[in-house]
PDB file of C-alpha atoms in Angstrom:
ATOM      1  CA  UNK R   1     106.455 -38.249   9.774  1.00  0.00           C
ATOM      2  CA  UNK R   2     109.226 -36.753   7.966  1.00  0.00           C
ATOM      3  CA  UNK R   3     111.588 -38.811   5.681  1.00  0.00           C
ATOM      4  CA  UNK R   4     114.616 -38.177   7.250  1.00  0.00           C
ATOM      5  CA  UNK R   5     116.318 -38.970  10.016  1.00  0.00           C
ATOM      6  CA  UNK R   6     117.135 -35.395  11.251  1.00  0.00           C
ATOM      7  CA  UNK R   7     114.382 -33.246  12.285  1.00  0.00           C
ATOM      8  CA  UNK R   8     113.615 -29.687  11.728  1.00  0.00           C
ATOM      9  CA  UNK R   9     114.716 -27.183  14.889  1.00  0.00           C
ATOM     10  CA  UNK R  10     114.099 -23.614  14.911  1.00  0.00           C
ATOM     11  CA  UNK R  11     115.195 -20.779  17.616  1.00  0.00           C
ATOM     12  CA  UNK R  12     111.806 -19.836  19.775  1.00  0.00           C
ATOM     13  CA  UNK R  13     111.672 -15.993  19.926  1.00  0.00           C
ATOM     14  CA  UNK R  14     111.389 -14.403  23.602  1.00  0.00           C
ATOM     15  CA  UNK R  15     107.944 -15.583  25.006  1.00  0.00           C
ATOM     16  CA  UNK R  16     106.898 -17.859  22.392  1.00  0.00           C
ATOM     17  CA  UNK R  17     106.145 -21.751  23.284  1.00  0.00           C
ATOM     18  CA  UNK R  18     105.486 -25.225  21.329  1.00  0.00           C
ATOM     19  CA  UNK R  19     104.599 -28.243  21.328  1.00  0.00           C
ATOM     20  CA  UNK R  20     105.630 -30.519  19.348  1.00  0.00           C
ATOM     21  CA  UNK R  21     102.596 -33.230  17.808  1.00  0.00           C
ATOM     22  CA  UNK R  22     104.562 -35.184  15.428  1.00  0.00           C
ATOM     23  CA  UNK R  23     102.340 -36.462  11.864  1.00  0.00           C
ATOM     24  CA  UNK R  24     101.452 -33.897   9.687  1.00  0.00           C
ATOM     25  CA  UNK R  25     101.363 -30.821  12.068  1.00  0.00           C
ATOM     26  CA  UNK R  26     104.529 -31.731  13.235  1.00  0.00           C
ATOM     27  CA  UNK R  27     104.425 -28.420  15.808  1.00  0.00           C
ATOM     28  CA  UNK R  28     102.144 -26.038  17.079  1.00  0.00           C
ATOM     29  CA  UNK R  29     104.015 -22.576  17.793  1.00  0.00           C
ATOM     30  CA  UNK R  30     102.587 -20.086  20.103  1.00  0.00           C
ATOM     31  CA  UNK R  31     103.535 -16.896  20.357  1.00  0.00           C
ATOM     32  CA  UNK R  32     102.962 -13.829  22.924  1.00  0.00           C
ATOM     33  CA  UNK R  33     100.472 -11.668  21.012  1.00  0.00           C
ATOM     34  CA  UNK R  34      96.827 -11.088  21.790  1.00  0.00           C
ATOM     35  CA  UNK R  35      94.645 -11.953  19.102  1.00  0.00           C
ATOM     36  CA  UNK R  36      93.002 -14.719  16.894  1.00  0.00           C
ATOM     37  CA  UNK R  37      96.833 -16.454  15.663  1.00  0.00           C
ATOM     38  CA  UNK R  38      97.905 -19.796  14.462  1.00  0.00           C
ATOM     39  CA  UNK R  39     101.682 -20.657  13.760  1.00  0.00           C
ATOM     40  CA  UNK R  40     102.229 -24.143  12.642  1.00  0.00           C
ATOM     41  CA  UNK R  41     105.320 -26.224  10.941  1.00  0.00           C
ATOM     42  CA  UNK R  42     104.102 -28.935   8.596  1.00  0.00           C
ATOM     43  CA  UNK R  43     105.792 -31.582   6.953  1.00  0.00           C
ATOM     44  CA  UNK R  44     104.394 -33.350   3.946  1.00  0.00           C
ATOM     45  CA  UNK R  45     106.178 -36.135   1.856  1.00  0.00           C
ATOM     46  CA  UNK R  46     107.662 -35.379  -1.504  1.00  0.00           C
ATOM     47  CA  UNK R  47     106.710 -32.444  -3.050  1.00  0.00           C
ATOM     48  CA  UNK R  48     103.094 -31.762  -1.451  1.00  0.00           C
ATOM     49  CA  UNK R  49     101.305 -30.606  -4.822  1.00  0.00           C
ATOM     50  CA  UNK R  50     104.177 -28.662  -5.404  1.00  0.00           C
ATOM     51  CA  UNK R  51     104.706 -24.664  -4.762  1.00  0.00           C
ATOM     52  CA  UNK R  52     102.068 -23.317  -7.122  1.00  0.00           C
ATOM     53  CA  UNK R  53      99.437 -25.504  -5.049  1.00  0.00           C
ATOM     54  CA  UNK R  54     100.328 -24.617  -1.735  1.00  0.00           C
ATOM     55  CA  UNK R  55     100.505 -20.800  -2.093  1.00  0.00           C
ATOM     56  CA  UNK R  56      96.844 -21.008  -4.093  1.00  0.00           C
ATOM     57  CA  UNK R  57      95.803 -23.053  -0.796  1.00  0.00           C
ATOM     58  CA  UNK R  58      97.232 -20.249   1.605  1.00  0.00           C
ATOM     59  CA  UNK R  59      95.692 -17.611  -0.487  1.00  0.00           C
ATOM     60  CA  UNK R  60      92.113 -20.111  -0.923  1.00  0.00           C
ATOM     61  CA  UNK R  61      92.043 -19.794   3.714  1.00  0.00           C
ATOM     62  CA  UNK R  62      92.231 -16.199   3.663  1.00  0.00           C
ATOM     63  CA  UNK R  63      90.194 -15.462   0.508  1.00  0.00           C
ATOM     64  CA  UNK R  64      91.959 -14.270  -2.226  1.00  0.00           C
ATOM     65  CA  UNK R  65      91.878 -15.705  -6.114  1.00  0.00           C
ATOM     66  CA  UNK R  66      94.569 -17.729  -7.499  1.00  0.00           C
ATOM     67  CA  UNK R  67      97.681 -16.828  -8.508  1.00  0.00           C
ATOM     68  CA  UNK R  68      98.837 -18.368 -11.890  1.00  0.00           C
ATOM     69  CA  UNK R  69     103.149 -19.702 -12.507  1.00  0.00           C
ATOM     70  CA  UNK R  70     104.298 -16.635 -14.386  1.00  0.00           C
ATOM     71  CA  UNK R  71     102.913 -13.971 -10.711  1.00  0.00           C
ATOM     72  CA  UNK R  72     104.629 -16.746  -8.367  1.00  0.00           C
ATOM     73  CA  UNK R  73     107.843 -15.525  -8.636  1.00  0.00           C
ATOM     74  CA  UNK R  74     106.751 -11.926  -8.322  1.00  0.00           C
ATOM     75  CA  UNK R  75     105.444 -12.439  -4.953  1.00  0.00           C
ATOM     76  CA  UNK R  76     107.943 -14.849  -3.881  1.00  0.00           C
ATOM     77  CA  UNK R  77     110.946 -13.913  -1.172  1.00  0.00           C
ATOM     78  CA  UNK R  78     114.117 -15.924  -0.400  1.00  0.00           C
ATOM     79  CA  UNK R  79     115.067 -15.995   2.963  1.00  0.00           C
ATOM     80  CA  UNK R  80     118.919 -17.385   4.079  1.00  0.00           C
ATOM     81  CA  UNK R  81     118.868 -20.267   6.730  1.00  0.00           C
ATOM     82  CA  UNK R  82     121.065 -22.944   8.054  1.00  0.00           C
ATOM     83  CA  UNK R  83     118.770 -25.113   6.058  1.00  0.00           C
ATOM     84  CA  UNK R  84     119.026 -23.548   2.788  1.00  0.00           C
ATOM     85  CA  UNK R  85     117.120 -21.254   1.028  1.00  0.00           C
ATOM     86  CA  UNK R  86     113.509 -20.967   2.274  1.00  0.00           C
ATOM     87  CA  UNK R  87     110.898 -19.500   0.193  1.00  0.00           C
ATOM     88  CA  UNK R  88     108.281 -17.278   1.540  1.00  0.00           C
ATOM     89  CA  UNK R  89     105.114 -15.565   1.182  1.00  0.00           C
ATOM     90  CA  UNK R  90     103.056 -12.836   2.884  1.00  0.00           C
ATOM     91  CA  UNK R  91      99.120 -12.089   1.441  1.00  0.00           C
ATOM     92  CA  UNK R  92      96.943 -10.177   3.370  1.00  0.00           C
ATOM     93  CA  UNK R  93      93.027 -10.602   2.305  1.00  0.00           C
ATOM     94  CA  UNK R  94      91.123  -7.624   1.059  1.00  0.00           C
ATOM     95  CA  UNK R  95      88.015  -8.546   3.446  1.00  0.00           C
ATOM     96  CA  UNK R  96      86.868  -6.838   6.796  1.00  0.00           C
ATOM     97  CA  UNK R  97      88.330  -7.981   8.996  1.00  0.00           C
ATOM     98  CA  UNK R  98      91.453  -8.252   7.111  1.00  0.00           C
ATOM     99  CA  UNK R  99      93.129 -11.448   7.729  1.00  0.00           C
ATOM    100  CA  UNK R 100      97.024 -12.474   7.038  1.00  0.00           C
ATOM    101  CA  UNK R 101      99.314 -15.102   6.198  1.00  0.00           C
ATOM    102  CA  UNK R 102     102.732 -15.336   6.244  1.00  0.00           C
ATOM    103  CA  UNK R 103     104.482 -18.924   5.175  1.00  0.00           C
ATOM    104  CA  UNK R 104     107.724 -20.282   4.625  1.00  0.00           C
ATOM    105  CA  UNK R 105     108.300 -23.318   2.271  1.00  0.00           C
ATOM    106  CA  UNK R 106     111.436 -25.436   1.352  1.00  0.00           C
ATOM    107  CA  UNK R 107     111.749 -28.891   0.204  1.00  0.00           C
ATOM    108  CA  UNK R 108     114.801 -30.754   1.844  1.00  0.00           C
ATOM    109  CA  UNK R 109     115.651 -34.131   2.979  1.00  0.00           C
ATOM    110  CA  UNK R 110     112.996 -35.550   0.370  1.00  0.00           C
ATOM    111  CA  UNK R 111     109.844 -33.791   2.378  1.00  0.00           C
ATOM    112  CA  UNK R 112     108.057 -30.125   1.996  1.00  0.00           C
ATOM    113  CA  UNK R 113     107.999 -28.491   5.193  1.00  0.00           C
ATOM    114  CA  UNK R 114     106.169 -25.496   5.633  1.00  0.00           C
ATOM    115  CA  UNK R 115     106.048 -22.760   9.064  1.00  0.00           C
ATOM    116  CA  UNK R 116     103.165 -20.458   8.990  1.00  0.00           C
ATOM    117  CA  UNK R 117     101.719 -17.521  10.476  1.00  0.00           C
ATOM    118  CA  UNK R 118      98.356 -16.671  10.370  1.00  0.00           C
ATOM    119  CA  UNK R 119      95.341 -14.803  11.673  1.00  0.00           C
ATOM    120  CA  UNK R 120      93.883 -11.654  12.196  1.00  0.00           C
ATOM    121  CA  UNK R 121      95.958  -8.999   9.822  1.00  0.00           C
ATOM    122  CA  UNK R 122      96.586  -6.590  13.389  1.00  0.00           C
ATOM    123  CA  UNK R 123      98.207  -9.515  15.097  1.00  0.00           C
ATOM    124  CA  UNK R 124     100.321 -11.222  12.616  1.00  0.00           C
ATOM    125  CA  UNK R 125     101.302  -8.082  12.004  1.00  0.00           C
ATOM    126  CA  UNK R 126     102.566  -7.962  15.592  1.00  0.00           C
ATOM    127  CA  UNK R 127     104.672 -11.275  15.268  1.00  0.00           C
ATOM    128  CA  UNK R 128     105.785 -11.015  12.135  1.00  0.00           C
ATOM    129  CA  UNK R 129     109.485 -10.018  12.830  1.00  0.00           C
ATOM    130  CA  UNK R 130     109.999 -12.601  15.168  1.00  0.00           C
ATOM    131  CA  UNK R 131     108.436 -14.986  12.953  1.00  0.00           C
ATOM    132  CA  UNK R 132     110.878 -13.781  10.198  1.00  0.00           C
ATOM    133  CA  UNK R 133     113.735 -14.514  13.048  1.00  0.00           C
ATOM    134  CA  UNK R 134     112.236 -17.678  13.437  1.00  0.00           C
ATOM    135  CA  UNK R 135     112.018 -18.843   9.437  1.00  0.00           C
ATOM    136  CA  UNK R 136     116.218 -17.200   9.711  1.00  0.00           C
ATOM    137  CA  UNK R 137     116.802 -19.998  12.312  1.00  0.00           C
ATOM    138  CA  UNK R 138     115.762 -22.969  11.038  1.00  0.00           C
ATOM    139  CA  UNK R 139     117.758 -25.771  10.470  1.00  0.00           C
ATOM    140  CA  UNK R 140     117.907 -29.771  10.804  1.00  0.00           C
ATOM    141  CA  UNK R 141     119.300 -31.658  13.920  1.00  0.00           C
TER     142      UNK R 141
END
Protein backbone atom coordinates (compact mmCIF):
# COMPACT_ATOMS: atom_id res chain seq x y z
CA UNK A 1 0.00 0.00 0.00
CA UNK A 2 1.22 3.35 -0.70
CA UNK A 3 3.56 5.27 1.72
CA UNK A 4 1.59 8.06 2.34
CA UNK A 5 -1.16 8.98 4.00
CA UNK A 6 -3.07 10.67 1.08
CA UNK A 7 -4.15 8.60 -1.71
CA UNK A 8 -4.13 9.09 -5.37
CA UNK A 9 -7.77 10.41 -6.94
CA UNK A 10 -8.33 10.95 -10.48
CA UNK A 11 -11.58 12.44 -12.42
CA UNK A 12 -13.49 9.23 -14.16
CA UNK A 13 -14.28 10.28 -17.78
CA UNK A 14 -18.12 9.94 -18.90
CA UNK A 15 -18.93 6.13 -18.77
CA UNK A 16 -15.87 4.84 -17.32
CA UNK A 17 -16.00 2.78 -13.82
CA UNK A 18 -13.43 1.38 -11.04
CA UNK A 19 -12.82 -0.40 -8.52
CA UNK A 20 -10.60 0.16 -6.30
CA UNK A 21 -8.31 -3.29 -4.97
CA UNK A 22 -5.86 -1.69 -2.79
CA UNK A 23 -1.91 -3.62 -2.78
CA UNK A 24 -0.12 -3.31 -5.75
CA UNK A 25 -2.97 -2.80 -8.35
CA UNK A 26 -4.29 -0.30 -6.30
CA UNK A 27 -7.36 0.24 -9.10
CA UNK A 28 -8.77 -1.35 -11.93
CA UNK A 29 -10.25 1.38 -14.45
CA UNK A 30 -12.79 0.46 -16.96
CA UNK A 31 -13.68 2.31 -19.60
CA UNK A 32 -16.65 2.34 -22.33
CA UNK A 33 -14.88 0.98 -25.42
CA UNK A 34 -15.36 -2.37 -27.08
CA UNK A 35 -12.34 -4.27 -27.34
CA UNK A 36 -9.54 -6.33 -25.58
CA UNK A 37 -8.44 -3.10 -22.83
CA UNK A 38 -6.81 -2.95 -19.51
CA UNK A 39 -6.38 0.43 -17.53
CA UNK A 40 -4.75 0.02 -14.23
CA UNK A 41 -3.06 2.53 -11.47
CA UNK A 42 -0.18 0.90 -9.64
CA UNK A 43 1.70 1.91 -6.80
CA UNK A 44 5.10 0.51 -6.00
CA UNK A 45 7.43 1.64 -3.06
CA UNK A 46 10.43 3.79 -3.69
CA UNK A 47 11.55 4.06 -6.95
CA UNK A 48 10.26 0.64 -8.59
CA UNK A 49 13.55 -0.15 -10.69
CA UNK A 50 13.49 3.24 -11.62
CA UNK A 51 12.12 4.89 -15.10
CA UNK A 52 14.49 3.21 -17.53
CA UNK A 53 13.11 -0.26 -16.11
CA UNK A 54 9.62 0.33 -16.23
CA UNK A 55 9.30 1.75 -19.78
CA UNK A 56 11.68 -1.43 -21.06
CA UNK A 57 8.91 -3.56 -19.08
CA UNK A 58 5.93 -1.72 -20.92
CA UNK A 59 7.70 -2.01 -24.16
CA UNK A 60 8.93 -6.08 -23.08
CA UNK A 61 4.34 -6.77 -22.81
CA UNK A 62 3.76 -5.45 -26.11
CA UNK A 63 6.94 -6.64 -27.88
CA UNK A 64 9.23 -4.19 -28.75
CA UNK A 65 13.29 -4.11 -27.92
CA UNK A 66 14.71 -2.00 -25.31
CA UNK A 67 15.21 1.35 -25.24
CA UNK A 68 18.66 2.48 -23.84
CA UNK A 69 19.04 6.19 -21.23
CA UNK A 70 20.24 8.53 -23.95
CA UNK A 71 16.33 7.49 -26.44
CA UNK A 72 14.32 7.86 -22.98
CA UNK A 73 14.04 11.30 -23.08
CA UNK A 74 13.23 11.35 -26.77
CA UNK A 75 10.16 9.44 -26.30
CA UNK A 76 9.25 10.86 -23.08
CA UNK A 77 6.12 13.55 -22.61
CA UNK A 78 5.37 15.77 -19.58
CA UNK A 79 1.98 16.11 -18.77
CA UNK A 80 0.72 19.11 -16.05
CA UNK A 81 -1.39 17.74 -13.04
CA UNK A 82 -2.46 18.75 -9.64
CA UNK A 83 0.10 16.23 -8.63
CA UNK A 84 3.02 17.47 -10.42
CA UNK A 85 4.55 16.68 -13.42
CA UNK A 86 3.67 13.20 -14.73
CA UNK A 87 5.74 11.54 -17.24
CA UNK A 88 4.32 9.57 -20.02
CA UNK A 89 4.71 7.20 -22.72
CA UNK A 90 2.80 5.86 -25.74
CA UNK A 91 4.51 2.63 -27.93
CA UNK A 92 2.53 0.89 -30.21
CA UNK A 93 4.06 -2.74 -31.25
CA UNK A 94 4.98 -3.40 -34.82
CA UNK A 95 3.12 -6.97 -34.70
CA UNK A 96 -0.33 -8.03 -36.26
CA UNK A 97 -2.44 -7.36 -34.43
CA UNK A 98 -0.88 -4.23 -33.37
CA UNK A 99 -1.12 -3.76 -29.74
CA UNK A 100 -0.69 -0.32 -27.57
CA UNK A 101 0.34 1.13 -24.46
CA UNK A 102 -0.03 4.25 -23.09
CA UNK A 103 1.44 4.93 -19.29
CA UNK A 104 1.86 7.63 -17.01
CA UNK A 105 4.62 7.58 -14.28
CA UNK A 106 5.55 10.00 -11.37
CA UNK A 107 7.23 9.39 -8.18
CA UNK A 108 5.61 11.40 -5.21
CA UNK A 109 4.98 10.97 -1.63
CA UNK A 110 8.06 8.44 -1.52
CA UNK A 111 6.13 5.73 -3.96
CA UNK A 112 6.07 5.26 -8.03
CA UNK A 113 2.67 5.22 -9.18
CA UNK A 114 1.92 4.38 -12.53
CA UNK A 115 -1.89 4.59 -14.70
CA UNK A 116 -1.90 2.62 -17.82
CA UNK A 117 -3.70 1.96 -20.86
CA UNK A 118 -3.38 -0.91 -22.79
CA UNK A 119 -4.66 -3.35 -25.38
CA UNK A 120 -5.55 -3.81 -28.74
CA UNK A 121 -3.89 -0.67 -30.83
CA UNK A 122 -7.86 0.12 -32.42
CA UNK A 123 -9.21 0.46 -28.93
CA UNK A 124 -6.72 2.29 -26.94
CA UNK A 125 -6.75 4.29 -29.62
CA UNK A 126 -10.42 4.95 -28.86
CA UNK A 127 -9.77 5.93 -25.11
CA UNK A 128 -6.86 7.55 -25.37
CA UNK A 129 -8.10 11.22 -24.98
CA UNK A 130 -10.01 10.52 -22.10
CA UNK A 131 -7.27 8.66 -20.67
CA UNK A 132 -5.03 11.75 -21.33
CA UNK A 133 -8.01 13.75 -19.33
CA UNK A 134 -7.69 11.30 -16.83
CA UNK A 135 -3.55 11.35 -16.32
CA UNK A 136 -4.55 15.76 -16.42
CA UNK A 137 -6.68 15.02 -13.28
CA UNK A 138 -4.82 13.31 -11.01
CA UNK A 139 -4.00 14.39 -7.80
CA UNK A 140 -3.66 13.23 -3.97
CA UNK A 141 -6.55 13.45 -1.35
Amino acid sequence: PPAGEARLTWTLPSGWTQSLTGGMRYATLRTPVAGKLDVSVVVLPGPAGGELANVNRWRNQIGLPPLDESALAKVRRTVKTKLGPLKVYDFTSTAAPATRVVAGLTEARGDTWFVKLTGDAAAVAAAHDDFMKLLGSLRFE
